[in-house]
Amino acid sequence: VEVPPSSAINVAQKPKATIHLIKKGETLYQLSKRYNISVEELLSLNPNLVIDDISLNTPIQVSRD
């Protein structure tokens, strides 16, 4: 069975990282539990994040993939 070129997967291409938009009342601790990642890892993935000043709809990277 031949696979059309448009359906081929580029193995060298990296998957995109998972991004979460902050909703009202969410905390980094809650996100760490939801995405099975430590708060420290969340902070390292988001070096520009100011913990005391996270607004609604702030995009947070929650995976390295």
Short mmCIF file of C-alpha atoms in Angstrom, two decimals, residues 28-46 60-64:
data_model
loop_
_atom_site.label_atom_id
_atom_site.label_comp_id
_atom_site.label_asym_id
_atom_site.label_seq_id
_atom_site.Cartn_x
_atom_site.Cartn_y
_atom_site.Cartn_z
CA LEU A 28 0.72 26.36 38.77
CA TYR A 29 0.34 23.57 41.34
CA GLN A 30 -2.99 22.51 39.78
CA LEU A 31 -1.44 22.58 36.31
CA SER A 32 1.52 20.52 37.52
CA LYS A 33 -0.84 17.81 38.73
CA ARG A 34 -3.03 17.93 35.60
CA TYR A 35 -0.08 17.64 33.22
CA ASN A 36 2.11 15.43 35.44
CA ILE A 37 4.99 17.91 35.58
CA SER A 38 6.59 19.61 38.58
CA VAL A 39 6.07 23.28 39.35
CA GLU A 40 9.85 23.71 38.95
CA GLU A 41 9.66 22.25 35.43
CA LEU A 42 6.75 24.55 34.58
CA LEU A 43 8.86 27.51 35.69
CA SER A 44 11.87 26.34 33.67
CA LEU A 45 9.67 25.94 30.56
CA ASN A 46 8.29 29.46 31.11
CA ILE A 60 1.83 28.45 29.69
CA GLN A 61 3.98 25.74 28.13
CA VAL A 62 3.19 22.51 30.00
CA SER A 63 5.29 19.97 28.10
CA ARG A 64 8.70 19.72 26.48
#
